[in-house]
Amino acid sequence: MGIISGTLSAIISGVTFCFCSASASLCSAWCGNDKPSTSPPSAKSGRMRSAVLLGFSIIVALSFQYGLGPNVSQLQWSYFIDAWTQSCENDNPELVKVCSGNAGVYRASSAAFFFFVIFGLAALCKPTANRDAWPAKYALYCLLCAGTCFIPNDPIFMPIYLWVARIGSVFFVLLQQIILVDVAYNWNESWIEKADKAEIDEGTGKGKKWLGAILFSCFVLYAGSLVAIILLYVHFGGCQSNDAFISITLVGSIIATIVQLSMSETGSLLTSASMTAYVTYLCGSAVSKNPNAVCNPKLGETSVGNIVVGLMFVFISLMWTGFSYTNDKRLGGSTTAAPEASVEDAEEGKPVGGVVVNEDADATTTESSDTASPKSFNNSWKLNAVMALVCCWYAMTLTGWGSIDKRGDISNPDAGDVSMWMLIVSQWIALLLYLWTLIAPSLFPDRDFS
């Protein structure tokens, strides 16, 4: 019995040690201490840590909006109550709670916004700064967020930051559409290049697999979009606004595809299929934001399950937006940047990075200094700029662009008239932008649109 007990104790101790070691390693990696100082930092690591901070700020914003904000009047501190309810005067106490909740979102969002603005300027001066001292950065955000709790709403948050967030969100929405159109074009070009490369490297006919993949992707995207439009008619149809949005989506997608097939020399079927799927997604998102319960079956009972699912969906979608739109390629980063040196190379004293100057057997390398800014960091400030715009955008998404009426509920926190219209206008911008890319080369043949 003693042997068994001792064995179990040893196993538990070993497992505990491994768990603690793994946890410490993970925390160290996420906080920015995953490489020695002799190894140049990675732009990607700064991006991941920025996304973690963004996610934390979204959690704080939701906590303020549905926890502290609506219940601030229950606190026994008059200054704190006045600070959160200022500019929220209304005869309807429920609207006062909504307004206080919105003010909580502005506090968490503005703290993150100014954080990314400050460190965007720092990254502009020193590109590698985006990876340094992340434990202190997390602590600084927490202090900023705590400090905003004691600042009255008027005028810092309402109306100053409210209008800053509105303007920043408009810029982000425009940036979204430009990036998505570019991604749709790049997808097709990438697979065409792979097909051509396979024909050269592997032999005649080997590129057909990529061309087949393009045709299959087109079929899946168009079929999925058609099924989605039918489901939107079934579940969200019957209201004049919803029917109009869905019909415009269908007609606009057909027109874009016909123009691409008949008039355009630059477009492709895969690009049109991608845009059709994207505008269908925007249409579905728009009608699901309709605050009218008759038009939106998602606005049901606020059960615990609906609340959890609704908040999780909003959190994941906002996090995905913040992380995906800060991809180095989408920010105009170089795709030929030298690979990052490994930790082992740094510890063994090998050159951290270099540039090959000839291909002979006696090739030499020019070592980069520790203080030089790697080329892959030239977009560090852009990452912070986009993150700042995302902070503006999520504040407007959660608060219905600053409105306190015609809103959704806690199980659908991003529903609202303004949110619905912003999504559908974004769809129209995307369609018009794509149509312009199709017809512009024909209208202006002397100009380069590549």
PDB file of N, CA, C and O in Angstrom, residues 251-319:
ATOM      1  N   VAL A 251     -29.324  39.969 -57.128  1.00  0.00           N
ATOM      2  CA  VAL A 251     -29.200  40.658 -58.412  1.00  0.00           C
ATOM      3  C   VAL A 251     -27.800  41.224 -58.597  1.00  0.00           C
ATOM      4  O   VAL A 251     -27.199  41.116 -59.684  1.00  0.00           O
ATOM      5  N   GLY A 252     -27.244  41.831 -57.544  1.00  0.00           N
ATOM      6  CA  GLY A 252     -25.898  42.397 -57.636  1.00  0.00           C
ATOM      7  C   GLY A 252     -24.852  41.344 -57.935  1.00  0.00           C
ATOM      8  O   GLY A 252     -23.925  41.580 -58.726  1.00  0.00           O
ATOM      9  N   SER A 253     -24.973  40.171 -57.320  1.00  0.00           N
ATOM     10  CA  SER A 253     -24.016  39.093 -57.574  1.00  0.00           C
ATOM     11  C   SER A 253     -24.115  38.603 -59.015  1.00  0.00           C
ATOM     12  O   SER A 253     -23.087  38.335 -59.661  1.00  0.00           O
ATOM     13  N   ILE A 254     -25.334  38.482 -59.522  1.00  0.00           N
ATOM     14  CA  ILE A 254     -25.511  38.041 -60.913  1.00  0.00           C
ATOM     15  C   ILE A 254     -24.929  39.068 -61.882  1.00  0.00           C
ATOM     16  O   ILE A 254     -24.229  38.708 -62.845  1.00  0.00           O
ATOM     17  N   ILE A 255     -25.198  40.347 -61.633  1.00  0.00           N
ATOM     18  CA  ILE A 255     -24.682  41.396 -62.519  1.00  0.00           C
ATOM     19  C   ILE A 255     -23.152  41.392 -62.514  1.00  0.00           C
ATOM     20  O   ILE A 255     -22.506  41.476 -63.575  1.00  0.00           O
ATOM     21  N   ALA A 256     -22.539  41.284 -61.331  1.00  0.00           N
ATOM     22  CA  ALA A 256     -21.080  41.278 -61.247  1.00  0.00           C
ATOM     23  C   ALA A 256     -20.484  40.101 -62.009  1.00  0.00           C
ATOM     24  O   ALA A 256     -19.474  40.244 -62.711  1.00  0.00           O
ATOM     25  N   THR A 257     -21.120  38.934 -61.902  1.00  0.00           N
ATOM     26  CA  THR A 257     -20.612  37.756 -62.611  1.00  0.00           C
ATOM     27  C   THR A 257     -20.759  37.914 -64.121  1.00  0.00           C
ATOM     28  O   THR A 257     -19.844  37.576 -64.887  1.00  0.00           O
ATOM     29  N   ILE A 258     -21.898  38.453 -64.572  1.00  0.00           N
ATOM     30  CA  ILE A 258     -22.112  38.648 -66.014  1.00  0.00           C
ATOM     31  C   ILE A 258     -21.105  39.656 -66.566  1.00  0.00           C
ATOM     32  O   ILE A 258     -20.516  39.440 -67.641  1.00  0.00           O
ATOM     33  N   VAL A 259     -20.877  40.742 -65.844  1.00  0.00           N
ATOM     34  CA  VAL A 259     -19.899  41.744 -66.288  1.00  0.00           C
ATOM     35  C   VAL A 259     -18.510  41.132 -66.355  1.00  0.00           C
ATOM     36  O   VAL A 259     -17.753  41.370 -67.313  1.00  0.00           O
ATOM     37  N   GLN A 260     -18.167  40.329 -65.374  1.00  0.00           N
ATOM     38  CA  GLN A 260     -16.847  39.701 -65.361  1.00  0.00           C
ATOM     39  C   GLN A 260     -16.669  38.737 -66.532  1.00  0.00           C
ATOM     40  O   GLN A 260     -15.596  38.684 -67.154  1.00  0.00           O
ATOM     41  N   LEU A 261     -17.717  37.991 -66.876  1.00  0.00           N
ATOM     42  CA  LEU A 261     -17.616  37.010 -67.952  1.00  0.00           C
ATOM     43  C   LEU A 261     -17.658  37.642 -69.342  1.00  0.00           C
ATOM     44  O   LEU A 261     -17.023  37.151 -70.275  1.00  0.00           O
ATOM     45  N   SER A 262     -18.382  38.735 -69.490  1.00  0.00           N
ATOM     46  CA  SER A 262     -18.630  39.287 -70.820  1.00  0.00           C
ATOM     47  C   SER A 262     -17.807  40.527 -71.156  1.00  0.00           C
ATOM     48  O   SER A 262     -17.492  40.752 -72.331  1.00  0.00           O
ATOM     49  N   MET A 263     -17.444  41.328 -70.151  1.00  0.00           N
ATOM     50  CA  MET A 263     -16.819  42.616 -70.438  1.00  0.00           C
ATOM     51  C   MET A 263     -15.401  42.758 -69.905  1.00  0.00           C
ATOM     52  O   MET A 263     -14.608  43.508 -70.468  1.00  0.00           O
ATOM     53  N   SER A 264     -15.076  42.065 -68.832  1.00  0.00           N
ATOM     54  CA  SER A 264     -13.814  42.302 -68.154  1.00  0.00           C
ATOM     55  C   SER A 264     -12.688  41.451 -68.720  1.00  0.00           C
ATOM     56  O   SER A 264     -12.889  40.286 -69.086  1.00  0.00           O
ATOM     57  N   GLU A 265     -11.499  42.054 -68.788  1.00  0.00           N
ATOM     58  CA  GLU A 265     -10.302  41.325 -69.192  1.00  0.00           C
ATOM     59  C   GLU A 265      -9.420  40.998 -67.994  1.00  0.00           C
ATOM     60  O   GLU A 265      -8.452  40.262 -68.117  1.00  0.00           O
ATOM     61  N   THR A 266      -9.734  41.560 -66.842  1.00  0.00           N
ATOM     62  CA  THR A 266      -8.900  41.383 -65.652  1.00  0.00           C
ATOM     63  C   THR A 266      -9.529  40.472 -64.611  1.00  0.00           C
ATOM     64  O   THR A 266      -8.825  39.930 -63.759  1.00  0.00           O
ATOM     65  N   GLY A 267     -10.842  40.314 -64.624  1.00  0.00           N
ATOM     66  CA  GLY A 267     -11.510  39.533 -63.601  1.00  0.00           C
ATOM     67  C   GLY A 267     -11.401  38.046 -63.851  1.00  0.00           C
ATOM     68  O   GLY A 267     -10.871  37.577 -64.863  1.00  0.00           O
ATOM     69  N   SER A 268     -11.896  37.267 -62.916  1.00  0.00           N
ATOM     70  CA  SER A 268     -11.888  35.810 -63.027  1.00  0.00           C
ATOM     71  C   SER A 268     -13.127  35.266 -62.345  1.00  0.00           C
ATOM     72  O   SER A 268     -13.727  35.927 -61.499  1.00  0.00           O
ATOM     73  N   LEU A 269     -13.494  34.053 -62.702  1.00  0.00           N
ATOM     74  CA  LEU A 269     -14.695  33.447 -62.131  1.00  0.00           C
ATOM     75  C   LEU A 269     -14.514  33.188 -60.639  1.00  0.00           C
ATOM     76  O   LEU A 269     -15.458  33.341 -59.864  1.00  0.00           O
ATOM     77  N   LEU A 270     -13.290  32.810 -60.219  1.00  0.00           N
ATOM     78  CA  LEU A 270     -13.055  32.560 -58.798  1.00  0.00           C
ATOM     79  C   LEU A 270     -13.192  33.853 -57.994  1.00  0.00           C
ATOM     80  O   LEU A 270     -13.736  33.849 -56.891  1.00  0.00           O
ATOM     81  N   THR A 271     -12.729  34.961 -58.556  1.00  0.00           N
ATOM     82  CA  THR A 271     -12.878  36.245 -57.870  1.00  0.00           C
ATOM     83  C   THR A 271     -14.350  36.606 -57.725  1.00  0.00           C
ATOM     84  O   THR A 271     -14.795  37.053 -56.664  1.00  0.00           O
ATOM     85  N   SER A 272     -15.123  36.405 -58.797  1.00  0.00           N
ATOM     86  CA  SER A 272     -16.554  36.698 -58.736  1.00  0.00           C
ATOM     87  C   SER A 272     -17.265  35.792 -57.739  1.00  0.00           C
ATOM     88  O   SER A 272     -18.149  36.235 -57.001  1.00  0.00           O
ATOM     89  N   ALA A 273     -16.872  34.525 -57.700  1.00  0.00           N
ATOM     90  CA  ALA A 273     -17.479  33.590 -56.744  1.00  0.00           C
ATOM     91  C   ALA A 273     -17.152  34.006 -55.308  1.00  0.00           C
ATOM     92  O   ALA A 273     -18.012  33.943 -54.417  1.00  0.00           O
ATOM     93  N   SER A 274     -15.913  34.439 -55.090  1.00  0.00           N
ATOM     94  CA  SER A 274     -15.517  34.881 -53.752  1.00  0.00           C
ATOM     95  C   SER A 274     -16.308  36.111 -53.327  1.00  0.00           C
ATOM     96  O   SER A 274     -16.772  36.204 -52.184  1.00  0.00           O
ATOM     97  N   MET A 275     -16.473  37.064 -54.245  1.00  0.00           N
ATOM     98  CA  MET A 275     -17.226  38.271 -53.922  1.00  0.00           C
ATOM     99  C   MET A 275     -18.704  37.947 -53.685  1.00  0.00           C
ATOM    100  O   MET A 275     -19.355  38.545 -52.823  1.00  0.00           O
ATOM    101  N   THR A 276     -19.242  37.002 -54.455  1.00  0.00           N
ATOM    102  CA  THR A 276     -20.633  36.587 -54.241  1.00  0.00           C
ATOM    103  C   THR A 276     -20.812  36.007 -52.845  1.00  0.00           C
ATOM    104  O   THR A 276     -21.775  36.331 -52.137  1.00  0.00           O
ATOM    105  N   ALA A 277     -19.884  35.155 -52.430  1.00  0.00           N
ATOM    106  CA  ALA A 277     -19.961  34.572 -51.082  1.00  0.00           C
ATOM    107  C   ALA A 277     -19.819  35.652 -50.016  1.00  0.00           C
ATOM    108  O   ALA A 277     -20.528  35.629 -48.998  1.00  0.00           O
ATOM    109  N   TYR A 278     -18.940  36.618 -50.250  1.00  0.00           N
ATOM    110  CA  TYR A 278     -18.717  37.673 -49.258  1.00  0.00           C
ATOM    111  C   TYR A 278     -19.937  38.577 -49.103  1.00  0.00           C
ATOM    112  O   TYR A 278     -20.361  38.877 -47.972  1.00  0.00           O
ATOM    113  N   VAL A 279     -20.522  39.015 -50.215  1.00  0.00           N
ATOM    114  CA  VAL A 279     -21.689  39.905 -50.116  1.00  0.00           C
ATOM    115  C   VAL A 279     -22.892  39.149 -49.557  1.00  0.00           C
ATOM    116  O   VAL A 279     -23.750  39.747 -48.890  1.00  0.00           O
ATOM    117  N   THR A 280     -22.969  37.839 -49.808  1.00  0.00           N
ATOM    118  CA  THR A 280     -24.037  37.038 -49.203  1.00  0.00           C
ATOM    119  C   THR A 280     -23.862  36.970 -47.695  1.00  0.00           C
ATOM    120  O   THR A 280     -24.830  37.079 -46.930  1.00  0.00           O
ATOM    121  N   TYR A 281     -22.606  36.820 -47.259  1.00  0.00           N
ATOM    122  CA  TYR A 281     -22.328  36.829 -45.821  1.00  0.00           C
ATOM    123  C   TYR A 281     -22.715  38.174 -45.205  1.00  0.00           C
ATOM    124  O   TYR A 281     -23.310  38.221 -44.116  1.00  0.00           O
ATOM    125  N   LEU A 282     -22.388  39.276 -45.883  1.00  0.00           N
ATOM    126  CA  LEU A 282     -22.740  40.591 -45.359  1.00  0.00           C
ATOM    127  C   LEU A 282     -24.256  40.764 -45.287  1.00  0.00           C
ATOM    128  O   LEU A 282     -24.773  41.360 -44.336  1.00  0.00           O
ATOM    129  N   CYS A 283     -24.967  40.236 -46.277  1.00  0.00           N
ATOM    130  CA  CYS A 283     -26.426  40.321 -46.253  1.00  0.00           C
ATOM    131  C   CYS A 283     -26.988  39.548 -45.061  1.00  0.00           C
ATOM    132  O   CYS A 283     -27.872  40.037 -44.346  1.00  0.00           O
ATOM    133  N   GLY A 284     -26.476  38.335 -44.847  1.00  0.00           N
ATOM    134  CA  GLY A 284     -26.933  37.557 -43.703  1.00  0.00           C
ATOM    135  C   GLY A 284     -26.641  38.242 -42.380  1.00  0.00           C
ATOM    136  O   GLY A 284     -27.467  38.237 -41.462  1.00  0.00           O
ATOM    137  N   SER A 285     -25.458  38.857 -42.286  1.00  0.00           N
ATOM    138  CA  SER A 285     -25.113  39.588 -41.066  1.00  0.00           C
ATOM    139  C   SER A 285     -26.026  40.785 -40.871  1.00  0.00           C
ATOM    140  O   SER A 285     -26.436  41.089 -39.746  1.00  0.00           O
ATOM    141  N   ALA A 286     -26.368  41.470 -41.975  1.00  0.00           N
ATOM    142  CA  ALA A 286     -27.208  42.663 -41.882  1.00  0.00           C
ATOM    143  C   ALA A 286     -28.614  42.325 -41.394  1.00  0.00           C
ATOM    144  O   ALA A 286     -29.128  42.957 -40.468  1.00  0.00           O
ATOM    145  N   VAL A 287     -29.235  41.316 -42.010  1.00  0.00           N
ATOM    146  CA  VAL A 287     -30.613  40.984 -41.618  1.00  0.00           C
ATOM    147  C   VAL A 287     -30.648  40.397 -40.205  1.00  0.00           C
ATOM    148  O   VAL A 287     -31.651  40.529 -39.497  1.00  0.00           O
ATOM    149  N   SER A 288     -29.555  39.771 -39.766  1.00  0.00           N
ATOM    150  CA  SER A 288     -29.528  39.238 -38.401  1.00  0.00           C
ATOM    151  C   SER A 288     -29.332  40.336 -37.365  1.00  0.00           C
ATOM    152  O   SER A 288     -29.485  40.089 -36.175  1.00  0.00           O
ATOM    153  N   LYS A 289     -28.998  41.548 -37.821  1.00  0.00           N
ATOM    154  CA  LYS A 289     -28.858  42.697 -36.917  1.00  0.00           C
ATOM    155  C   LYS A 289     -30.136  43.527 -36.844  1.00  0.00           C
ATOM    156  O   LYS A 289     -30.174  44.536 -36.132  1.00  0.00           O
ATOM    157  N   ASN A 290     -31.159  43.128 -37.587  1.00  0.00           N
ATOM    158  CA  ASN A 290     -32.418  43.871 -37.584  1.00  0.00           C
ATOM    159  C   ASN A 290     -33.022  43.845 -36.180  1.00  0.00           C
ATOM    160  O   ASN A 290     -33.293  42.771 -35.637  1.00  0.00           O
ATOM    161  N   PRO A 291     -33.253  45.015 -35.560  1.00  0.00           N
ATOM    162  CA  PRO A 291     -33.776  45.034 -34.186  1.00  0.00           C
ATOM    163  C   PRO A 291     -35.275  44.761 -34.095  1.00  0.00           C
ATOM    164  O   PRO A 291     -35.816  44.675 -32.987  1.00  0.00           O
ATOM    165  N   ASN A 292     -35.923  44.645 -35.249  1.00  0.00           N
ATOM    166  CA  ASN A 292     -37.358  44.357 -35.275  1.00  0.00           C
ATOM    167  C   ASN A 292     -37.564  42.850 -35.086  1.00  0.00           C
ATOM    168  O   ASN A 292     -37.163  42.051 -35.938  1.00  0.00           O
ATOM    169  N   ALA A 293     -38.184  42.471 -33.976  1.00  0.00           N
ATOM    170  CA  ALA A 293     -38.365  41.049 -33.669  1.00  0.00           C
ATOM    171  C   ALA A 293     -39.220  40.335 -34.701  1.00  0.00           C
ATOM    172  O   ALA A 293     -39.074  39.129 -34.912  1.00  0.00           O
ATOM    173  N   VAL A 294     -40.118  41.062 -35.378  1.00  0.00           N
ATOM    174  CA  VAL A 294     -40.947  40.441 -36.412  1.00  0.00           C
ATOM    175  C   VAL A 294     -40.094  40.019 -37.603  1.00  0.00           C
ATOM    176  O   VAL A 294     -40.348  38.992 -38.247  1.00  0.00           O
ATOM    177  N   CYS A 295     -39.062  40.810 -37.912  1.00  0.00           N
ATOM    178  CA  CYS A 295     -38.194  40.530 -39.057  1.00  0.00           C
ATOM    179  C   CYS A 295     -36.984  39.673 -38.699  1.00  0.00           C
ATOM    180  O   CYS A 295     -36.296  39.184 -39.597  1.00  0.00           O
ATOM    181  N   ASN A 296     -36.716  39.522 -37.418  1.00  0.00           N
ATOM    182  CA  ASN A 296     -35.495  38.838 -36.996  1.00  0.00           C
ATOM    183  C   ASN A 296     -35.816  37.754 -35.985  1.00  0.00           C
ATOM    184  O   ASN A 296     -35.998  38.036 -34.797  1.00  0.00           O
ATOM    185  N   PRO A 297     -35.884  36.503 -36.408  1.00  0.00           N
ATOM    186  CA  PRO A 297     -36.195  35.417 -35.462  1.00  0.00           C
ATOM    187  C   PRO A 297     -35.095  35.189 -34.439  1.00  0.00           C
ATOM    188  O   PRO A 297     -35.315  34.497 -33.451  1.00  0.00           O
ATOM    189  N   LYS A 298     -33.901  35.767 -34.656  1.00  0.00           N
ATOM    190  CA  LYS A 298     -32.824  35.613 -33.671  1.00  0.00           C
ATOM    191  C   LYS A 298     -33.114  36.378 -32.394  1.00  0.00           C
ATOM    192  O   LYS A 298     -32.531  36.083 -31.347  1.00  0.00           O
ATOM    193  N   LEU A 299     -33.983  37.379 -32.469  1.00  0.00           N
ATOM    194  CA  LEU A 299     -34.319  38.156 -31.268  1.00  0.00           C
ATOM    195  C   LEU A 299     -35.390  37.421 -30.473  1.00  0.00           C
ATOM    196  O   LEU A 299     -36.542  37.808 -30.412  1.00  0.00           O
ATOM    197  N   GLY A 300     -34.987  36.324 -29.861  1.00  0.00           N
ATOM    198  CA  GLY A 300     -35.927  35.524 -29.090  1.00  0.00           C
ATOM    199  C   GLY A 300     -35.794  35.790 -27.615  1.00  0.00           C
ATOM    200  O   GLY A 300     -35.424  36.877 -27.172  1.00  0.00           O
ATOM    201  N   GLU A 301     -36.057  34.772 -26.832  1.00  0.00           N
ATOM    202  CA  GLU A 301     -35.949  34.903 -25.383  1.00  0.00           C
ATOM    203  C   GLU A 301     -34.489  35.006 -24.976  1.00  0.00           C
ATOM    204  O   GLU A 301     -33.615  34.371 -25.557  1.00  0.00           O
ATOM    205  N   THR A 302     -34.239  35.808 -23.971  1.00  0.00           N
ATOM    206  CA  THR A 302     -32.872  35.988 -23.483  1.00  0.00           C
ATOM    207  C   THR A 302     -32.541  34.921 -22.445  1.00  0.00           C
ATOM    208  O   THR A 302     -32.324  35.206 -21.272  1.00  0.00           O
ATOM    209  N   SER A 303     -32.511  33.668 -22.897  1.00  0.00           N
ATOM    210  CA  SER A 303     -32.155  32.579 -21.998  1.00  0.00           C
ATOM    211  C   SER A 303     -30.640  32.579 -21.783  1.00  0.00           C
ATOM    212  O   SER A 303     -29.886  33.231 -22.494  1.00  0.00           O
ATOM    213  N   VAL A 304     -30.208  31.817 -20.785  1.00  0.00           N
ATOM    214  CA  VAL A 304     -28.778  31.745 -20.494  1.00  0.00           C
ATOM    215  C   VAL A 304     -28.009  31.216 -21.700  1.00  0.00           C
ATOM    216  O   VAL A 304     -26.942  31.727 -22.060  1.00  0.00           O
ATOM    217  N   GLY A 305     -28.571  30.195 -22.375  1.00  0.00           N
ATOM    218  CA  GLY A 305     -27.912  29.636 -23.548  1.00  0.00           C
ATOM    219  C   GLY A 305     -27.771  30.656 -24.660  1.00  0.00           C
ATOM    220  O   GLY A 305     -26.707  30.783 -25.282  1.00  0.00           O
ATOM    221  N   ASN A 306     -28.848  31.398 -24.932  1.00  0.00           N
ATOM    222  CA  ASN A 306     -28.797  32.418 -25.977  1.00  0.00           C
ATOM    223  C   ASN A 306     -27.802  33.524 -25.629  1.00  0.00           C
ATOM    224  O   ASN A 306     -27.098  34.039 -26.508  1.00  0.00           O
ATOM    225  N   ILE A 307     -27.760  33.892 -24.352  1.00  0.00           N
ATOM    226  CA  ILE A 307     -26.823  34.941 -23.926  1.00  0.00           C
ATOM    227  C   ILE A 307     -25.383  34.483 -24.134  1.00  0.00           C
ATOM    228  O   ILE A 307     -24.555  35.207 -24.697  1.00  0.00           O
ATOM    229  N   VAL A 308     -25.071  33.263 -23.682  1.00  0.00           N
ATOM    230  CA  VAL A 308     -23.708  32.742 -23.821  1.00  0.00           C
ATOM    231  C   VAL A 308     -23.323  32.631 -25.284  1.00  0.00           C
ATOM    232  O   VAL A 308     -22.239  33.069 -25.700  1.00  0.00           O
ATOM    233  N   VAL A 309     -24.216  32.037 -26.102  1.00  0.00           N
ATOM    234  CA  VAL A 309     -23.918  31.865 -27.525  1.00  0.00           C
ATOM    235  C   VAL A 309     -23.768  33.222 -28.209  1.00  0.00           C
ATOM    236  O   VAL A 309     -22.851  33.442 -29.010  1.00  0.00           O
ATOM    237  N   GLY A 310     -24.663  34.150 -27.890  1.00  0.00           N
ATOM    238  CA  GLY A 310     -24.607  35.468 -28.514  1.00  0.00           C
ATOM    239  C   GLY A 310     -23.330  36.214 -28.182  1.00  0.00           C
ATOM    240  O   GLY A 310     -22.664  36.757 -29.064  1.00  0.00           O
ATOM    241  N   LEU A 311     -22.963  36.238 -26.895  1.00  0.00           N
ATOM    242  CA  LEU A 311     -21.747  36.939 -26.493  1.00  0.00           C
ATOM    243  C   LEU A 311     -20.494  36.258 -27.042  1.00  0.00           C
ATOM    244  O   LEU A 311     -19.545  36.932 -27.472  1.00  0.00           O
ATOM    245  N   MET A 312     -20.483  34.928 -27.066  1.00  0.00           N
ATOM    246  CA  MET A 312     -19.330  34.213 -27.604  1.00  0.00           C
ATOM    247  C   MET A 312     -19.179  34.472 -29.100  1.00  0.00           C
ATOM    248  O   MET A 312     -18.067  34.649 -29.607  1.00  0.00           O
ATOM    249  N   PHE A 313     -20.302  34.494 -29.822  1.00  0.00           N
ATOM    250  CA  PHE A 313     -20.241  34.752 -31.260  1.00  0.00           C
ATOM    251  C   PHE A 313     -19.686  36.145 -31.531  1.00  0.00           C
ATOM    252  O   PHE A 313     -18.838  36.330 -32.414  1.00  0.00           O
ATOM    253  N   VAL A 314     -20.162  37.130 -30.772  1.00  0.00           N
ATOM    254  CA  VAL A 314     -19.673  38.503 -30.952  1.00  0.00           C
ATOM    255  C   VAL A 314     -18.188  38.578 -30.634  1.00  0.00           C
ATOM    256  O   VAL A 314     -17.400  39.173 -31.391  1.00  0.00           O
ATOM    257  N   PHE A 315     -17.771  37.952 -29.533  1.00  0.00           N
ATOM    258  CA  PHE A 315     -16.364  38.002 -29.147  1.00  0.00           C
ATOM    259  C   PHE A 315     -15.480  37.352 -30.206  1.00  0.00           C
ATOM    260  O   PHE A 315     -14.456  37.928 -30.618  1.00  0.00           O
ATOM    261  N   ILE A 316     -15.862  36.162 -30.675  1.00  0.00           N
ATOM    262  CA  ILE A 316     -15.039  35.450 -31.661  1.00  0.00           C
ATOM    263  C   ILE A 316     -14.979  36.214 -32.977  1.00  0.00           C
ATOM    264  O   ILE A 316     -13.913  36.327 -33.596  1.00  0.00           O
ATOM    265  N   SER A 317     -16.116  36.754 -33.421  1.00  0.00           N
ATOM    266  CA  SER A 317     -16.127  37.478 -34.693  1.00  0.00           C
ATOM    267  C   SER A 317     -15.274  38.744 -34.614  1.00  0.00           C
ATOM    268  O   SER A 317     -14.536  39.073 -35.555  1.00  0.00           O
ATOM    269  N   LEU A 318     -15.340  39.459 -33.475  1.00  0.00           N
ATOM    270  CA  LEU A 318     -14.518  40.660 -33.317  1.00  0.00           C
ATOM    271  C   LEU A 318     -13.040  40.308 -33.242  1.00  0.00           C
ATOM    272  O   LEU A 318     -12.188  41.001 -33.831  1.00  0.00           O
ATOM    273  N   MET A 319     -12.704  39.236 -32.533  1.00  0.00           N
ATOM    274  CA  MET A 319     -11.316  38.813 -32.438  1.00  0.00           C
ATOM    275  C   MET A 319     -10.780  38.382 -33.795  1.00  0.00           C
ATOM    276  O   MET A 319      -9.648  38.718 -34.178  1.00  0.00           O
TER     277      MET A 319
END
